[in-house]
Amino acid sequence: MTSKEKTWTWRDIPVGAVVEEPGNASEYLTGGWRSERPVFTPDHCVQCGLCYVYCPDAAIVMTREGYPDIRLDYCKGCGICARECFMSTFGLSCFEMVDEEEFR
Amino acid sequence: MENFNVFVPRLLDAREYFSAGHRACQGCGETVAIRQILKAVGRNMILVNATGCSEIFSSPFPQTAWHIPWIHVAFENSAAVASGVEAALKTLERKGRLPKREICVMAIAGDGATADIGFQALSGAMERGHNMVYVCLDNEAYMNTGIQRSSSTPFGAMTTTSPPGRLSKGQKTWKKNLPEIMAAHDIPYVATLSPSYPFDLVRKVKRAVEVEGPAYLHVLAVCPTGWRSPTAETIRLGRLAAESGVFPLYEVDHGRYTINLDPGELRPLKDYLGIQGRFRHLKPEDLEYIEERVQANFEKLRGKARMTAREDRKDRKKTGRPRPRQVKKAARSKK
């Protein structure tokens, strides 16, 4: 993942180093940092939304039906969603952390 | 299933004010805190961000993760700049150049920028009584530059500048009690909060914004990189810190102490310290010493909460109702 500024020459840098668009950090995809991928199974999901609240990378969005949807472009694979899932109290976590190698 | 409509995401703002793609470490507790705080306050805010982790990972040059007006300032003057912004807003509104509306001025800084470097600016801003919110994201060391000790580092913790060894047990001094120092400034609102308790955090942030005058919020931001803990345990560590009394959740609203989470008997400290690699070198007698001191501190806090309850009871007997929460602002003398 190379960022835009790596290819910039001095002519491309905006005058005054102004950042013109708010929230444009989302152009940079952090999914490449991941070593474990959360895999969601909706069988036990009670739509509590704890994974959405606790996700540090805002990588989980809630769908209209109320289920979490993982944006793998941004997920860094910390495993908080799997650990904090409400149903994990009963040993039935909605998320399972799978080694990224298996998706190659 | 109607009853399940009270779940957490429906109470929060659905808009994301802190965009994905920022460069925080995996499992960063500070980011969780920032996301929840911004969702609680909403769009009408100006944020002043001191140098530190939160500034570094959110704004690498051609990009920014913030969707709100955001100013980056040096380590030492986030509180001073925030007070300037507040004064400017007040003046422009008085002159009629800006429409009158509620704009929250918030300063966010790390524990190094609050407890060590920016301390006098913070103290000054609180003493002058600006209508602002100061948020300290306490990850208990200078994590941004590579885990150096700050005055907010707890006793016994390993950092790169307080390494354990034959002659040292890690950090030699006790953690500076910043919320108490701020409460001693006699400001309207002081609270400690933790992103592990989102309901509590959102309520306290909203209260801090609505209060007239300065408010100080102390947030425990778990840092898996610096604390040497598994990334998945971030949220649980915040809970353990509150339950074991290391980081008690309480608020001081106009001088009235309330403990928001009193577990009765405190959880054994080993649960909290055991997960973290930075306390790995501690011996049982060190743990005993820390536990004793933590319990004494928590008992002191309970005493203050009891005092508040007693005063309330006395007031109720005298006037038939509890003391008003909002103390009227004293009229400023004209110079």
XYZ file of C-alpha atoms in Angstrom:
439
model
C 0.000 0.000 0.000
C 1.761 3.143 -1.132
C 0.245 6.427 -0.181
C -0.318 9.268 -2.594
C 2.328 11.579 -1.203
C 5.132 9.084 -1.910
C 4.862 9.801 -5.634
C 4.484 13.556 -5.234
C 7.099 15.986 -6.457
C 7.411 19.494 -5.062
C 4.989 20.761 -7.728
C 2.195 18.479 -6.548
C 2.183 19.569 -2.910
C -0.771 21.933 -2.351
C 0.155 25.538 -1.525
C 0.292 26.071 2.227
C 0.053 22.302 2.775
C -3.713 22.600 2.894
C -5.758 19.436 3.276
C -8.828 20.153 1.193
C -11.146 17.310 2.040
C -12.232 16.346 5.579
C -11.882 12.730 6.556
C -9.862 11.727 3.513
C -7.781 9.303 5.569
C -10.199 6.677 4.313
C -8.314 6.770 1.004
C -5.616 4.827 2.787
C -6.586 1.191 3.238
C -5.290 -0.324 6.446
C -6.577 -3.822 5.688
C -3.089 -4.914 4.713
C -1.961 -4.731 8.356
C -4.197 -7.623 9.299
C -2.839 -11.034 10.280
C -6.146 -12.467 11.514
C -9.480 -11.928 9.816
C -12.802 -11.792 11.691
C -15.375 -14.025 10.023
C -18.983 -13.231 10.892
C -21.671 -15.887 11.254
C -25.160 -14.448 11.859
C -26.541 -17.601 13.528
C -26.233 -16.372 17.118
C -26.266 -12.615 16.467
C -28.696 -10.673 18.686
C -27.934 -7.367 16.909
C -26.533 -5.797 20.081
C -24.077 -3.658 18.134
C -21.273 -3.938 20.683
C -18.812 -4.792 17.913
C -19.767 -1.556 16.161
C -19.313 0.531 19.299
C -15.993 -0.988 20.331
C -14.318 -1.210 16.911
C -11.305 1.142 17.013
C -11.035 1.410 13.235
C -14.698 2.100 12.420
C -14.385 -0.966 10.212
C -17.769 -2.346 11.280
C -20.933 -0.697 9.973
C -24.472 -1.726 10.873
C -26.618 -2.794 7.966
C -30.261 -1.784 7.652
C -31.284 -5.165 9.043
C -29.185 -4.494 12.143
C -26.377 -6.918 11.463
C -22.715 -5.893 11.485
C -20.891 -5.671 8.185
C -17.089 -5.778 8.287
C -15.253 -3.478 5.892
C -12.175 -5.602 5.336
C -10.400 -2.717 3.592
C -9.962 -1.070 6.997
C -10.067 -3.927 9.530
C -6.681 -4.261 11.250
C -7.569 -7.579 12.851
C -7.276 -6.644 16.533
C -9.928 -9.165 17.576
C -11.923 -6.850 19.853
C -15.182 -7.727 18.047
C -14.692 -11.435 18.674
C -13.706 -10.869 22.304
C -16.407 -8.358 23.216
C -19.305 -9.975 21.324
C -22.274 -10.177 23.695
C -22.886 -13.808 22.779
C -19.277 -14.740 23.640
C -20.494 -14.739 27.268
C -22.200 -18.007 26.357
C -19.267 -19.213 24.277
C -21.059 -18.494 21.000
C -19.141 -15.513 19.608
C -20.480 -14.240 16.273
C -16.956 -13.603 15.089
C -14.181 -16.063 14.615
C -10.607 -14.941 14.084
C -9.178 -16.903 11.168
C -5.550 -16.720 10.077
C -5.208 -14.479 7.040
C -3.021 -17.074 5.306
C -6.064 -19.264 4.710
C -7.579 -16.681 2.371
C -4.585 -16.526 0.061
C -38.204 -8.116 19.644
C -39.378 -4.524 20.261
C -37.641 -4.419 23.609
C -34.304 -4.904 21.950
C -34.538 -1.497 20.350
C -32.617 0.033 23.249
C -29.360 -1.467 22.084
C -26.235 0.589 21.988
C -25.897 1.720 18.330
C -29.386 3.193 18.353
C -28.452 5.569 21.144
C -25.377 6.828 19.353
C -25.072 9.164 16.421
C -24.910 7.018 13.294
C -22.578 9.456 11.550
C -18.887 8.756 11.777
C -16.838 11.842 12.680
C -13.540 10.004 12.862
C -13.039 8.215 9.586
C -11.557 4.792 9.042
C -8.093 4.562 7.563
C -6.262 6.344 10.380
C -2.914 4.831 11.378
C -3.517 3.823 14.984
C -2.102 0.511 16.194
C -4.276 -2.570 16.278
C -6.712 -2.500 19.188
C -6.041 1.129 20.125
C -8.188 2.177 23.086
C -7.654 5.872 22.409
C -9.428 5.609 19.058
C -12.430 3.918 20.631
C -12.601 6.786 23.113
C -12.325 9.457 20.400
C -15.023 7.819 18.276
C -17.444 7.623 21.182
C -16.729 11.161 22.401
C -17.269 12.659 18.931
C -20.485 10.709 18.517
C -21.676 12.040 21.870
C -20.916 15.694 21.084
C -21.925 15.797 17.417
C -21.042 18.268 14.693
C -21.232 21.583 16.535
C -17.742 21.599 17.912
C -14.239 22.934 17.417
C -11.527 20.557 18.448
C -8.051 21.535 19.597
C -5.652 18.624 19.523
C -2.297 18.704 21.269
C 0.622 16.734 19.875
C 0.532 13.108 20.845
C -0.624 9.761 19.609
C -4.081 10.955 18.614
C -2.698 13.787 16.497
C 0.042 11.692 14.878
C -2.081 8.799 13.707
C -5.073 10.854 12.610
C -3.344 13.398 10.408
C -0.394 12.188 8.330
C 0.104 15.078 5.903
C -2.077 14.928 2.807
C -4.796 13.198 4.767
C -6.885 13.754 7.868
C -9.277 11.473 9.694
C -11.378 14.277 11.191
C -14.753 15.393 9.872
C -14.950 18.405 12.212
C -13.037 21.701 12.571
C -9.725 20.664 14.018
C -6.646 22.596 15.122
C -3.335 21.004 15.863
C -1.141 22.773 18.395
C 2.073 22.028 20.232
C 2.359 19.813 23.280
C 2.088 22.543 25.873
C -0.692 24.877 24.772
C -3.818 22.960 23.811
C -5.734 24.419 26.763
C -4.487 27.939 26.003
C -5.511 27.704 22.342
C -8.912 26.267 23.246
C -9.522 29.129 25.666
C -8.525 31.568 22.902
C -10.962 29.963 20.489
C -13.708 30.198 23.079
C -12.954 33.864 23.776
C -12.925 34.635 20.037
C -16.277 32.922 19.512
C -17.767 34.886 22.411
C -16.479 38.185 21.062
C -17.627 37.544 17.491
C -21.061 36.556 18.726
C -21.300 39.700 20.836
C -20.343 41.861 17.860
C -22.934 40.115 15.728
C -20.431 38.731 13.211
C -21.500 35.181 14.004
C -25.016 33.879 14.663
C -25.549 32.858 18.284
C -25.519 29.108 18.719
C -24.131 26.462 20.988
C -20.634 25.528 19.836
C -18.634 23.176 22.003
C -14.951 24.013 22.250
C -13.029 20.909 23.140
C -9.353 20.263 23.736
C -7.990 16.745 23.447
C -4.536 15.869 24.705
C -2.613 12.872 25.890
C -1.446 12.339 29.433
C 2.018 13.745 28.708
C 0.515 16.887 27.217
C -1.813 17.211 30.214
C 0.058 16.094 33.292
C 3.587 17.142 32.370
C 4.046 19.590 29.544
C 0.720 21.368 29.228
C -0.051 21.466 32.914
C 0.291 25.175 33.554
C -1.735 26.069 30.454
C -4.455 23.683 31.587
C -4.446 25.038 35.121
C -4.672 28.587 33.787
C -7.547 27.820 31.418
C -9.500 26.081 34.175
C -8.890 28.924 36.604
C -10.050 31.583 34.093
C -13.364 29.790 33.742
C -13.670 29.432 29.973
C -16.674 27.528 28.718
C -14.763 24.567 27.323
C -14.244 20.849 27.724
C -10.773 19.460 28.249
C -10.329 15.765 27.538
C -7.220 13.908 28.660
C -6.690 10.574 26.933
C -4.551 8.837 29.503
C -2.517 5.951 28.134
C -0.039 6.236 30.998
C 3.212 7.027 29.129
C 4.540 8.873 26.082
C 3.421 6.164 23.669
C 3.845 8.304 20.569
C 7.621 8.602 20.889
C 8.203 5.060 22.103
C 6.911 4.472 25.635
C 8.786 6.923 27.836
C 7.565 7.437 31.382
C 5.313 10.364 32.222
C 4.067 11.522 35.598
C 0.865 9.612 34.848
C 2.629 6.240 34.637
C 1.510 3.927 37.459
C 3.871 2.561 40.082
C 5.942 -0.403 38.953
C 5.251 -0.103 35.251
C 8.005 -0.878 32.786
C 8.758 1.834 30.250
C 11.865 2.470 28.186
C 13.011 5.177 30.614
C 12.072 3.229 33.747
C 13.338 -0.251 32.927
C 13.099 -2.941 35.619
C 16.265 -4.693 36.665
C 18.366 -5.551 39.686
C 18.253 -2.053 41.115
C 14.899 -0.900 39.790
C 11.273 -2.006 39.939
C 10.188 0.057 36.987
C 8.381 3.335 37.619
C 9.339 4.582 41.089
C 6.575 7.091 41.744
C 2.841 6.812 42.143
C 0.494 7.970 39.390
C -0.370 11.668 39.522
C -4.033 12.054 40.479
C -5.084 14.554 37.816
C -8.885 14.452 38.243
C -8.440 15.348 41.911
C -6.114 18.222 41.014
C -8.736 19.510 38.588
C -11.465 19.089 41.196
C -9.319 21.208 43.492
C -9.589 24.013 40.915
C -13.266 24.080 41.906
C -14.480 23.853 38.310
C -18.102 22.840 37.601
C -17.497 19.374 36.254
C -14.759 16.763 36.561
C -15.228 13.132 35.599
C -13.226 10.016 34.885
C -14.501 7.780 32.106
C -13.555 4.721 30.183
C -14.552 3.668 26.649
C -15.323 0.223 28.058
C -18.503 1.760 29.487
C -20.073 3.543 26.484
C -23.327 4.553 28.204
C -21.465 6.131 31.090
C -19.027 7.859 28.707
C -21.755 9.345 26.513
C -23.723 10.624 29.505
C -20.667 12.255 31.067
C -19.533 13.885 27.833
C -23.006 15.320 27.254
C -23.089 16.629 30.830
C -19.634 18.201 30.374
C -20.814 19.998 27.230
C -24.020 21.347 28.753
C -22.346 22.614 31.925
C -21.612 26.349 31.922
C -17.886 26.812 32.501
C -14.848 24.566 32.210
C -15.144 20.798 32.405
C -12.397 18.238 32.663
C -12.713 14.618 31.514
C -10.086 12.010 32.252
C -10.281 9.028 29.907
C -8.428 5.776 30.395
C -7.129 4.841 26.942
C -5.720 1.343 26.948
C -2.613 1.024 24.766
C -1.796 -2.579 23.790
C 1.541 -1.548 22.285
C 2.841 0.215 25.358
C 1.152 -1.932 27.967
C 2.324 -5.119 26.279
C -1.148 -6.642 26.335
C -3.052 -8.676 23.712
C -4.913 -6.402 21.295
C -8.224 -8.199 21.803
C -8.173 -7.476 25.569
C -8.294 -3.681 25.198
C -11.909 -3.217 26.239
C -11.706 -5.834 28.956
C -8.628 -4.143 30.458
C -10.620 -0.929 30.792
C -13.314 -2.812 32.662
C -10.797 -4.568 34.906
C -9.154 -1.233 35.742
C -12.497 0.147 36.910
C -13.498 -2.975 38.831
C -10.156 -3.375 40.592
C -10.172 0.259 41.737
C -7.028 1.276 39.844
C -9.069 3.683 37.745
C -12.285 4.452 39.656
C -15.149 5.864 37.610
C -16.517 8.901 39.404
C -17.694 12.411 38.729
C -17.464 15.681 40.630
C -20.451 17.807 39.668
C -20.210 21.232 41.308
C -18.226 19.751 44.167
C -20.522 16.771 44.683
C -18.783 13.426 44.417
C -20.574 10.438 42.915
C -18.960 7.059 42.359
C -20.484 5.638 39.196
C -19.087 2.169 39.571
C -18.603 0.805 43.067
C -18.089 -2.944 42.864
C -18.374 -3.298 46.654
C -15.423 -5.571 47.193
C -12.672 -4.595 44.788
C -11.517 -7.157 42.279
C -8.074 -8.684 42.972
C -5.399 -6.569 41.355
C -3.724 -9.631 39.860
C -6.507 -9.913 37.249
C -5.680 -6.471 35.924
C -1.900 -6.505 36.185
C -1.505 -10.120 35.081
C -2.556 -9.476 31.468
C -0.064 -6.664 30.980
C 3.541 -7.365 30.118
C 4.703 -4.084 31.641
C 4.003 -5.422 35.166
C 5.483 -8.851 34.526
C 8.544 -8.293 36.694
C 6.614 -7.386 39.860
C 7.019 -9.678 42.872
C 4.098 -10.679 45.174
C 5.188 -8.177 47.851
C 5.106 -5.359 45.288
C 1.610 -6.418 44.251
C 0.568 -6.363 47.910
C 1.914 -2.837 48.313
C 0.086 -1.622 45.197
C -3.140 -3.344 46.255
C -2.989 -1.766 49.719
C -2.480 1.682 48.289
C -5.198 1.293 45.645
C -7.651 0.210 48.312
C -6.730 3.141 50.543
C -7.270 5.543 47.637
C -10.628 4.019 46.807
C -11.686 4.229 50.466
C -10.771 7.926 50.437
C -12.993 8.402 47.379
C -15.838 6.555 49.066
C -15.478 8.894 52.033
C -15.933 11.898 49.754
C -19.029 10.343 48.152
C -20.460 9.632 51.607
C -19.821 13.237 52.612
C -21.790 14.419 49.564
C -24.687 12.125 50.442
C -24.693 13.414 54.026
C -24.752 17.045 52.892
C -27.609 16.267 50.527
C -29.601 14.704 53.332
C -28.998 17.765 55.516
C -30.109 20.083 52.699
C -33.210 18.053 52.075
C -34.149 18.270 55.733
C -33.656 22.032 55.708
C -35.289 22.975 52.398
C -37.271 19.897 51.496
C -35.270 19.277 48.314
C -31.704 18.379 47.397
C -29.117 20.987 46.621
C -29.522 22.393 43.091
C -27.124 20.791 40.664
C -26.431 23.959 38.763
C -24.836 26.640 40.858
C -25.564 30.100 39.543
C -22.609 31.874 38.072
C -21.337 34.731 40.207
C -21.642 38.106 38.522
C -18.307 39.253 37.142
C -17.029 42.486 38.592
C -16.711 45.178 35.946
C -13.293 46.647 35.497
